[in-house]
Short mmCIF file of C-alpha atoms in Angstrom, two decimals:
data_model
loop_
_atom_site.label_atom_id
_atom_site.label_comp_id
_atom_site.label_asym_id
_atom_site.label_seq_id
_atom_site.Cartn_x
_atom_site.Cartn_y
_atom_site.Cartn_z
CA MET A 1 80.83 158.36 99.45
CA ARG A 2 82.54 154.97 99.59
CA ILE A 3 84.26 154.18 96.24
CA LEU A 4 85.45 150.48 95.44
CA HIS A 5 87.90 150.40 92.69
CA LEU A 6 88.29 146.66 91.02
CA SER A 7 90.92 145.39 89.02
CA ASP A 8 92.20 141.94 87.66
CA SER A 9 95.74 143.25 88.00
CA THR A 10 97.86 144.28 90.74
CA LEU A 11 98.98 147.91 91.81
CA PRO A 12 100.76 150.07 91.05
CA ASP A 13 98.68 151.18 88.03
CA SER A 14 98.60 154.93 87.63
CA ARG A 15 95.03 155.24 86.18
CA ILE A 16 93.33 153.57 88.95
CA GLU A 17 95.50 155.52 91.68
CA LYS A 18 94.63 158.90 90.04
CA SER A 19 91.00 158.05 89.81
CA ALA A 20 91.18 157.08 93.59
CA PHE A 21 92.83 160.35 94.23
CA SER A 22 90.28 162.25 92.59
CA SER A 23 87.69 160.98 94.78
CA LYS A 24 89.75 161.60 97.98
CA LYS A 25 90.17 165.04 97.04
CA LYS A 26 86.09 165.46 97.19
CA GLY A 27 86.27 163.64 100.65
CA ASP A 28 85.40 160.14 99.34
CA SER A 29 86.83 156.87 101.04
CA VAL A 30 88.25 154.57 98.48
CA TYR A 31 89.14 151.01 98.42
CA PHE A 32 90.85 148.44 96.20
CA GLY A 33 89.93 144.86 95.31
CA GLY A 34 92.24 142.83 93.24
CA PRO A 35 95.78 141.14 93.50
CA VAL A 36 97.35 143.04 96.31
CA ASN A 37 101.06 143.82 96.20
CA LYS A 38 102.02 144.04 100.13
CA GLU A 39 105.01 146.31 99.36
CA TYR A 40 102.91 148.87 97.60
CA ARG A 41 102.16 152.02 99.42
CA SER A 42 98.57 153.17 98.20
CA VAL A 43 96.14 155.72 98.39
CA PHE A 44 93.42 153.46 99.49
CA GLU A 45 91.89 153.31 102.97
CA GLU A 46 91.90 149.18 102.38
CA MET A 47 93.14 146.91 99.79
CA TYR A 48 91.28 143.33 99.54
CA GLU A 49 92.81 140.52 98.09
CA ILE A 50 91.20 138.95 94.89
CA THR A 51 92.97 136.46 93.30
CA TRP A 52 92.35 136.09 89.46
CA THR A 53 93.77 133.32 87.31
CA SER A 54 93.81 132.68 83.52
CA GLY A 55 91.12 130.07 83.86
CA SER A 56 88.79 132.72 85.69
CA ARG A 57 89.33 135.45 82.79
CA ASN A 58 88.47 132.72 80.30
CA LYS A 59 85.39 132.30 82.19
CA TYR A 60 85.60 128.61 83.02
CA GLN A 61 82.82 128.20 85.53
CA PHE A 62 84.77 126.82 88.48
CA GLN A 63 87.30 129.35 88.34
CA TRP A 64 84.82 132.14 87.53
CA ASN A 65 82.79 131.25 90.44
CA SER A 66 85.96 130.82 92.97
CA VAL A 67 86.50 134.73 92.13
CA LYS A 68 83.14 135.60 92.32
CA LYS A 69 82.90 134.38 96.04
CA GLN A 70 85.90 136.39 96.74
CA MET A 71 84.27 139.46 95.07
CA LYS A 72 81.21 139.16 97.12
CA LYS A 73 83.10 139.09 100.56
CA VAL A 74 85.08 142.17 99.29
CA ILE A 75 81.76 144.18 98.38
CA GLN A 76 80.22 143.01 101.58
CA SER A 77 83.12 144.53 103.60
CA ALA A 78 83.94 147.48 101.60
CA LYS A 79 80.18 148.50 101.51
CA PRO A 80 80.75 150.86 98.34
CA ASP A 81 78.18 153.50 97.15
CA ILE A 82 79.68 153.03 93.83
CA ILE A 83 81.93 150.18 92.04
CA HIS A 84 84.75 151.73 89.73
CA ALA A 85 85.64 148.45 87.57
CA HIS A 86 88.81 148.92 85.49
CA ASP A 87 88.70 145.90 83.22
CA ILE A 88 86.03 144.00 81.44
CA PHE A 89 86.27 140.97 83.76
CA THR A 90 85.45 142.73 86.83
CA ALA A 91 82.96 144.58 85.33
CA LYS A 92 81.02 141.62 84.35
CA MET A 93 81.21 139.67 87.57
CA VAL A 94 79.79 142.68 89.38
CA THR A 95 76.67 142.65 87.18
CA GLU A 96 76.18 138.75 88.01
CA ILE A 97 76.49 139.35 91.75
CA ASP A 98 73.97 141.96 91.92
CA ASN A 99 72.65 145.44 90.64
CA TYR A 100 75.04 147.72 91.92
CA PRO A 101 75.90 151.08 90.88
CA LEU A 102 78.73 150.44 88.54
CA VAL A 103 81.15 152.60 86.42
CA TYR A 104 83.14 150.98 83.64
CA ASP A 105 86.60 152.35 83.03
CA ASP A 106 87.56 150.98 79.76
CA HIS A 107 91.33 151.30 79.75
CA GLU A 108 91.98 149.33 76.18
CA PHE A 109 88.65 149.09 74.11
CA TRP A 110 88.47 145.31 74.84
CA SER A 111 86.25 144.30 71.80
CA MET A 112 88.70 145.90 69.33
CA LEU A 113 91.85 144.87 71.39
CA LEU A 114 90.46 141.16 71.16
CA LYS A 115 90.54 141.47 67.58
CA THR A 116 94.33 142.30 67.45
CA LYS A 117 94.81 139.55 69.85
CA GLN A 118 93.22 137.02 67.19
CA GLU A 119 95.43 138.63 64.45
CA SER A 120 98.61 138.24 66.53
CA TYR A 121 97.76 134.67 67.37
CA ARG A 122 97.23 134.01 63.35
CA ILE A 123 100.50 135.70 62.70
CA TYR A 124 102.12 133.48 65.18
CA LEU A 125 100.74 130.24 63.69
CA ARG A 126 101.59 131.44 60.00
CA ASN A 127 105.25 132.16 61.04
CA ASN A 128 105.73 128.89 62.65
CA ASP A 129 106.06 125.41 61.56
CA ASN A 130 102.55 124.08 62.22
CA LYS A 131 102.06 121.20 59.77
CA LYS A 132 99.47 118.86 59.87
CA SER A 133 101.82 115.87 59.64
CA ASP A 134 102.55 116.64 63.33
CA PHE A 135 99.42 115.73 64.79
CA ARG A 136 99.95 116.57 68.49
CA LYS A 137 100.89 120.21 67.40
CA PHE A 138 98.28 120.49 65.01
CA GLY A 139 95.57 119.44 67.36
CA LYS A 140 96.98 121.67 70.20
CA ASN A 141 96.72 124.60 67.87
CA VAL A 142 93.27 123.89 66.71
CA LEU A 143 92.15 123.70 70.59
CA LEU A 144 94.00 127.01 71.34
CA LYS A 145 92.23 128.70 68.18
CA LEU A 146 88.97 127.48 69.45
CA LEU A 147 89.51 128.84 72.96
CA ASN A 148 90.70 132.29 71.34
CA THR A 149 87.43 132.44 69.63
CA ARG A 150 85.27 131.86 72.54
CA PHE A 151 87.27 134.22 74.78
CA ALA A 152 86.62 136.98 72.05
CA ARG A 153 83.13 136.14 71.71
CA ILE A 154 82.22 136.23 75.48
CA TRP A 155 84.10 139.30 76.15
CA THR A 156 82.91 141.28 73.09
CA GLN A 157 79.39 140.43 73.97
CA SER A 158 80.07 141.42 77.68
CA GLU A 159 81.29 144.87 76.62
CA ARG A 160 78.15 145.54 74.54
CA GLU A 161 75.94 144.76 77.65
CA ILE A 162 77.85 146.85 80.05
CA VAL A 163 78.12 149.91 77.83
CA MET A 164 74.31 149.84 77.14
CA ASN A 165 73.63 149.51 80.76
CA HIS A 166 76.11 151.31 82.77
CA PRO A 167 78.25 154.71 82.62
CA VAL A 168 81.71 154.13 80.90
CA ILE A 169 84.92 156.04 81.11
CA SER A 170 87.68 155.57 78.40
CA VAL A 171 91.14 157.16 77.22
CA SER A 172 90.38 158.43 73.91
CA LYS A 173 87.77 160.30 71.64
CA PRO A 174 87.40 157.60 69.12
CA ILE A 175 86.62 154.99 71.80
CA VAL A 176 83.99 157.08 73.42
CA GLU A 177 82.49 157.71 70.18
CA GLU A 178 82.11 154.04 69.34
CA HIS A 179 80.69 153.41 72.79
CA SER A 180 78.14 156.15 72.28
CA LYS A 181 76.33 154.35 69.45
CA TYR A 182 75.22 151.98 72.34
CA GLY A 183 75.31 153.74 75.64
CA LYS A 184 73.87 156.72 77.15
CA HIS A 185 76.62 157.74 80.02
CA ILE A 186 80.07 157.65 78.08
CA PHE A 187 82.78 160.06 79.31
CA LEU A 188 86.33 160.98 77.96
CA VAL A 189 89.52 160.81 80.65
CA PRO A 190 92.64 160.64 78.72
CA ASN A 191 95.65 159.00 80.62
CA PHE A 192 97.38 162.51 81.31
CA PRO A 193 99.75 162.93 84.26
CA ASN A 194 97.99 164.97 87.31
CA ARG A 195 99.63 168.10 89.00
CA THR A 196 101.06 165.99 91.93
CA GLU A 197 103.47 164.36 89.09
CA SER A 198 103.97 167.29 86.61
CA ASP A 199 104.62 169.98 89.23
CA ASN A 200 108.03 168.14 90.48
CA ILE A 201 109.31 168.22 86.80
CA PRO A 202 111.56 171.41 85.84
CA GLU A 203 111.76 172.87 82.53
CA PRO A 204 113.68 171.21 79.98
CA VAL A 205 117.52 172.15 79.65
CA TYR A 206 119.56 172.38 76.29
CA HIS A 207 121.17 169.54 75.30
CA ASP A 208 124.27 169.71 73.23
CA SER A 209 123.74 166.16 71.43
CA LEU A 210 120.68 164.27 70.56
CA SER A 211 119.36 161.67 72.91
CA SER A 212 116.01 159.69 72.62
CA VAL A 213 113.93 157.84 74.79
CA TYR A 214 111.48 154.79 74.57
CA ALA A 215 109.47 154.16 77.62
CA GLY A 216 107.42 150.78 77.72
CA VAL A 217 107.08 147.33 79.34
CA GLN A 218 109.20 144.35 77.78
CA MET A 219 106.74 142.18 76.13
CA LYS A 220 107.89 138.41 76.84
CA GLY A 221 106.35 135.16 75.38
CA PRO A 222 106.13 133.89 71.76
CA ILE A 223 103.01 135.86 70.45
CA LYS A 224 103.56 139.30 70.05
CA ASN A 225 100.91 142.10 70.06
CA VAL A 226 100.72 143.26 66.41
CA HIS A 227 99.72 146.57 66.96
CA LEU A 228 102.74 147.09 69.12
CA ASN A 229 105.22 146.05 66.54
CA PHE A 230 108.65 147.80 66.47
CA GLU A 231 110.90 145.25 65.14
CA GLY A 232 114.08 146.72 63.98
CA PHE A 233 113.83 150.13 66.04
CA PHE A 234 116.60 149.85 68.38
CA GLU A 235 118.94 148.52 65.65
CA MET A 236 118.15 151.80 63.60
CA PHE A 237 120.05 153.61 66.27
CA GLN A 238 123.21 151.41 66.18
CA HIS A 239 123.72 152.01 62.56
CA ASN A 240 122.99 155.40 61.85
CA ASN A 241 124.22 158.09 63.58
CA ILE A 242 121.05 159.51 64.90
CA GLY A 243 121.97 160.02 68.66
CA ASN A 244 121.76 157.54 71.51
CA MET A 245 118.49 155.69 72.25
CA VAL A 246 117.70 155.23 76.27
CA VAL A 247 114.99 152.48 76.76
CA LEU A 248 112.89 152.76 79.98
CA GLY A 249 111.33 149.71 81.65
CA TRP A 250 113.40 147.15 79.85
CA LYS A 251 116.26 145.22 81.37
CA ASP A 252 118.42 144.02 78.71
CA VAL A 253 122.23 144.14 77.68
CA SER A 254 123.10 147.47 76.26
CA ALA A 255 124.56 148.13 72.83
CA PRO A 256 126.35 150.73 71.08
CA PHE A 257 123.92 153.71 71.15
CA VAL A 258 121.02 151.92 73.11
CA THR A 259 121.25 151.77 76.90
CA TYR A 260 118.49 149.76 78.81
CA GLN A 261 117.59 151.18 82.20
CA GLY A 262 115.12 148.58 83.62
CA TYR A 263 112.36 149.14 85.56
CA LEU A 264 112.11 152.61 87.29
CA ASP A 265 109.28 153.98 89.48
CA ARG A 266 107.24 157.00 88.18
CA ASN A 267 109.83 159.79 89.84
CA GLN A 268 112.80 158.01 88.39
CA MET A 269 110.93 157.53 85.07
CA TYR A 270 110.44 161.42 84.70
CA GLN A 271 114.04 162.07 85.86
CA GLN A 272 115.59 159.87 82.95
CA MET A 273 113.10 161.28 80.30
CA HIS A 274 114.27 164.80 81.57
CA ASN A 275 117.85 163.90 80.71
CA ASN A 276 117.05 163.40 76.89
CA SER A 277 115.48 165.50 74.05
CA ILE A 278 113.31 163.26 71.95
CA GLY A 279 110.63 160.81 73.17
CA VAL A 280 109.52 158.14 70.46
CA ILE A 281 106.53 156.01 70.11
CA PRO A 282 107.66 153.75 67.10
CA PHE A 283 104.69 151.19 66.47
CA LYS A 284 104.49 150.25 63.03
CA LYS A 285 101.04 151.29 61.43
CA HIS A 286 98.16 149.22 62.36
CA TRP A 287 94.35 149.84 62.07
CA PHE A 288 93.90 149.73 65.83
CA HIS A 289 96.20 152.77 66.26
CA ARG A 290 92.97 155.17 65.62
CA TYR A 291 91.62 154.16 69.13
CA ILE A 292 94.67 154.12 71.37
CA SER A 293 96.09 157.03 73.35
CA PRO A 294 99.43 155.95 74.66
CA ASN A 295 100.02 157.65 78.19
CA LYS A 296 103.85 157.68 77.39
CA ALA A 297 103.20 160.42 74.82
CA TYR A 298 101.83 162.85 77.53
CA GLU A 299 104.35 161.73 79.87
CA TYR A 300 107.12 162.80 77.36
CA ALA A 301 105.88 166.11 77.12
CA HIS A 302 105.43 166.64 80.69
CA ALA A 303 109.35 165.56 81.02
CA GLY A 304 110.39 168.15 78.31
CA LEU A 305 110.73 165.91 75.52
CA LEU A 306 109.52 166.58 71.59
CA VAL A 307 107.16 163.84 71.02
CA MET A 308 107.69 161.72 67.45
CA TYR A 309 105.25 158.99 66.69
CA THR A 310 103.60 156.81 64.03
CA SER A 311 101.17 159.19 62.14
CA ASP A 312 98.14 156.89 62.36
CA LEU A 313 98.43 157.07 66.10
CA THR A 314 95.96 160.10 65.84
CA PRO A 315 94.69 160.43 69.26
CA ILE A 316 98.19 161.76 70.19
CA SER A 317 98.15 164.68 67.53
CA ASP A 318 94.35 165.49 68.98
CA HIS A 319 95.84 166.26 72.27
CA LEU A 320 99.41 167.41 71.25
CA GLN A 321 97.92 169.39 68.16
CA ARG A 322 101.34 171.02 66.98
CA HIS A 323 103.65 169.96 69.82
CA CYS A 324 104.64 166.69 68.19
CA ILE A 325 106.06 165.53 64.94
CA PRO A 326 104.73 162.54 63.13
CA PHE A 327 106.52 159.94 60.81
CA GLU A 328 105.38 157.52 58.43
CA ASP A 329 107.78 154.81 58.92
CA TYR A 330 111.42 154.24 60.30
CA GLU A 331 113.00 155.54 56.96
CA ASP A 332 111.06 158.70 57.64
CA LEU A 333 111.93 159.04 61.34
CA LYS A 334 115.57 158.56 60.60
CA ASN A 335 115.52 161.50 58.24
CA GLN A 336 113.85 163.45 60.82
CA LEU A 337 116.25 162.80 63.55
CA LEU A 338 119.07 163.43 61.33
CA HIS A 339 117.77 166.77 60.62
CA LEU A 340 117.23 167.40 64.19
CA THR A 341 121.01 166.56 65.00
CA ASN A 342 121.86 169.63 63.05
CA ASP A 343 119.26 171.85 64.60
CA LEU A 344 119.50 171.40 68.23
CA GLU A 345 118.35 175.15 69.08
CA SER A 346 115.36 174.60 67.01
CA LEU A 347 114.48 171.24 68.97
CA TYR A 348 115.28 172.95 72.53
CA SER A 349 112.44 175.51 71.28
CA LYS A 350 110.07 173.15 70.49
CA ARG A 351 110.72 171.23 73.60
CA ILE A 352 110.16 174.37 75.92
CA ASN A 353 106.90 174.99 74.03
CA SER A 354 105.67 171.36 74.16
CA TYR A 355 106.36 171.18 78.04
CA ARG A 356 104.44 174.49 78.64
CA PHE A 357 101.47 173.22 76.58
CA ALA A 358 101.51 169.73 78.34
CA HIS A 359 101.79 171.55 81.76
CA THR A 360 98.68 173.86 81.12
CA ASN A 361 96.61 171.60 78.92
CA LEU A 362 97.42 167.88 79.29
CA LEU A 363 96.69 167.37 82.83
CA TRP A 364 94.40 164.77 84.47
CA GLU A 365 92.43 167.47 86.57
CA ASN A 366 91.15 168.91 83.21
CA PHE A 367 89.05 165.77 82.96
CA GLU A 368 88.24 164.45 86.45
CA ASN A 369 85.10 166.21 86.53
CA ASN A 370 84.10 163.57 83.99
CA ILE A 371 84.74 160.84 86.79
CA TYR A 372 82.26 162.78 89.00
CA GLU A 373 79.64 162.80 86.44
CA SER A 374 80.13 159.15 85.49
CA TYR A 375 79.40 158.49 89.54
CA LYS A 376 76.35 160.71 89.22
CA ALA A 377 74.92 158.85 86.18
CA CYS A 378 74.84 155.31 87.89
#
């Protein structure tokens, strides 16, 4: 078969690449359509340029139609048997072009994520001086609020239509359960590492001091994602004698006990993780956490780190079971880290067990048959 993967964002994207690699193992030909990174060495036979903009994602008619013309040409060139859409924008656009066999890969649970975006925007307005006396500022914020509401309405409705009419893949059991209320063919494929990545990671070694890791993308801009809030987390390591914190993916000025490593490719990321003992997911509690399943939790475990996470991120414990430690807030996390600094032998044993559990159970290959079944359901 010929599989065309579509995305509104550029590669690298590990989920897109792993999906394509799963198809290649079965002898399928795989293609990519989206913003093209010309320096990227890909698994795809060919990569086609589709230029997405903020206006097209907002479904402004001129920009939307401009991208649609590009997508039509890509589909005509790739001649796919299946289209695998990795975001709501590309999935919706495919349905408007023609009745192609389509699988929607829901990375984020869009309708619920949009609610968090609206919540984040309300908090931003509340925390900034937006007085009605400043008429220009007030008018701008009213307009932005209306556009934000329009955006949420359009894409929430589109998600429902796509789920009802096409096979869907998603990352966590709660999302699959929600989509199953409206769709018939909903499949779980968690964001686990594949064997190609994990086989190169050696077993953990004993560390005679405590060092923790946070891996993530540095968020810029004035509006912060409310469900990804970890304000005060790095400062906690500067003042409490709970070991070092190594931050992967952020470029910033290092401080006492906090070291920023900047952007790393995936091999470098795993190497840096392997040099430490704890992998932390520190987002403060939020209602959206019951749906999300951060891939960094499973990357931590494969790298030989003991995973510590905010307790309402329940998909993590669903998968890691007893091989992870929840915490309620930063005071609880601090106390648990202080305890671990005095019990490094026990920590090492937990890391070994977590590593072995992950390398057997938390593998992409254990779920990739769900991708094949979603294609059959088209």
